[in-house]
C-alpha positions as a printed NumPy array, in Angstrom:
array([[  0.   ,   0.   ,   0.   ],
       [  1.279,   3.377,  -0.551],
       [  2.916,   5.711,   1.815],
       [  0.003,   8.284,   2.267],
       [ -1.067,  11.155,   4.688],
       [ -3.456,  13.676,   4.53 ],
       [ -2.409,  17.221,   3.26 ],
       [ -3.474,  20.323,   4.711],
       [ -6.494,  20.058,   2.575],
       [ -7.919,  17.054,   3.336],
       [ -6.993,  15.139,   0.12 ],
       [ -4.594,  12.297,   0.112],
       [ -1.058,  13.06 ,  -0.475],
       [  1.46 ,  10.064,  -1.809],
       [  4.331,  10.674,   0.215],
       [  6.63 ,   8.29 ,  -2.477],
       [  5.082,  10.051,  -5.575],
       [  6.168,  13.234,  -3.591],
       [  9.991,  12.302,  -3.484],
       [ 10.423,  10.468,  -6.843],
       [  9.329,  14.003,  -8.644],
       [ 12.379,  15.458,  -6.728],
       [ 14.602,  12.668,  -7.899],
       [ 16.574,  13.788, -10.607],
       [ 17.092,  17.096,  -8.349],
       [ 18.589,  14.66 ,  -5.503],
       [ 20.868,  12.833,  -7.857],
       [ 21.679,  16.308,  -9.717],
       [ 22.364,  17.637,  -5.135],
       [ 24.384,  14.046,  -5.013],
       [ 26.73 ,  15.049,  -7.835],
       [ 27.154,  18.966,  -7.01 ],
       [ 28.457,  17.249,  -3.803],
       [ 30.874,  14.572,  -5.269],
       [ 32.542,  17.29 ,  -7.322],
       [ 32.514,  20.114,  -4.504],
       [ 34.821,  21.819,  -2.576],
       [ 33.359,  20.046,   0.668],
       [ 34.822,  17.432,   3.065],
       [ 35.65 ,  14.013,   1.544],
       [ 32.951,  12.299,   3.785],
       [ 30.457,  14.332,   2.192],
       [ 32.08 ,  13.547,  -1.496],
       [ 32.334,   9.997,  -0.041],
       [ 28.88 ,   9.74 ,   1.594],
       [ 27.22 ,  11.476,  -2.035],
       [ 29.082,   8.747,  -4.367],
       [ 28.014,   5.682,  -2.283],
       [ 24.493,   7.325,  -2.429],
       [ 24.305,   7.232,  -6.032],
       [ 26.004,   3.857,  -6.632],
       [ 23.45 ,   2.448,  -3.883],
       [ 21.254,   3.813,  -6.171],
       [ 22.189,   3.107,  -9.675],
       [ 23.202,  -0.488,  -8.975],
       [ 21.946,  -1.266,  -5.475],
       [ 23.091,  -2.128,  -2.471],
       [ 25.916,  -4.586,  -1.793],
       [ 24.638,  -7.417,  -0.1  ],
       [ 26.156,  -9.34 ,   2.845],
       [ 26.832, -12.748,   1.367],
       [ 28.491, -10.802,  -2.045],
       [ 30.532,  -9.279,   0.443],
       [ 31.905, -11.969,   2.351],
       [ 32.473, -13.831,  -0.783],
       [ 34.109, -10.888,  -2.541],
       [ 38.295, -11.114,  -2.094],
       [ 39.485,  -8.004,  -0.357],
       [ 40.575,  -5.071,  -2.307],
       [ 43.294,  -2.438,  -1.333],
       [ 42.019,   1.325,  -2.83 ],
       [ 45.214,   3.815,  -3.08 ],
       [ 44.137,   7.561,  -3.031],
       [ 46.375,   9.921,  -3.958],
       [ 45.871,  13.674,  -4.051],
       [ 47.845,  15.49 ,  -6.845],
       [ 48.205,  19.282,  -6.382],
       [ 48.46 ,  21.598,  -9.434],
       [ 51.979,  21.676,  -9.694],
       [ 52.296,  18.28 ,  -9.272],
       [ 49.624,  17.038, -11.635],
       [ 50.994,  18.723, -14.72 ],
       [ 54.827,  16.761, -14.339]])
């Protein structure tokens, strides 16, 4: 059944249909984040939001079965990006 509550005006309000029509406004937020000036959690939290999203959630059992893999960040400034 759907999420509903009643709006201000007594008629039925579908609080799902709601939030999809602001979805392509949260992915467009989600990527104004991941290329921001803001804290990497926030450029973190924003990219697992939209891979959650495009190709779902990882699931437990993938997980354990998965082999580990080691992710190497490095941060290049101007100066050094251009050698």
């Amino acid at each position: 059944m759907p999420a509903r509550r009643p709006s201000k005006t007594g008629e039925a309000f579908d609080v799902r249909e709601a939030a999809k029509a602001l979805g392509d406004l949260a992915v467009e937020t989600l990527g104004q984040i991941m290329r921001g000036d803001g804290s990497d959690a926030a450029k973190l939290g924003a990219a697992r939001e939209v891979l959650d999203r495009a190709y779902g959630k990882a699931r437990a059992a993938d997980e354990a079965a998965a082999e580990p893999v080691t992710v190497v960040i490095r941060r290049f400034g101007d100066d050094e990006a251009a050698d």
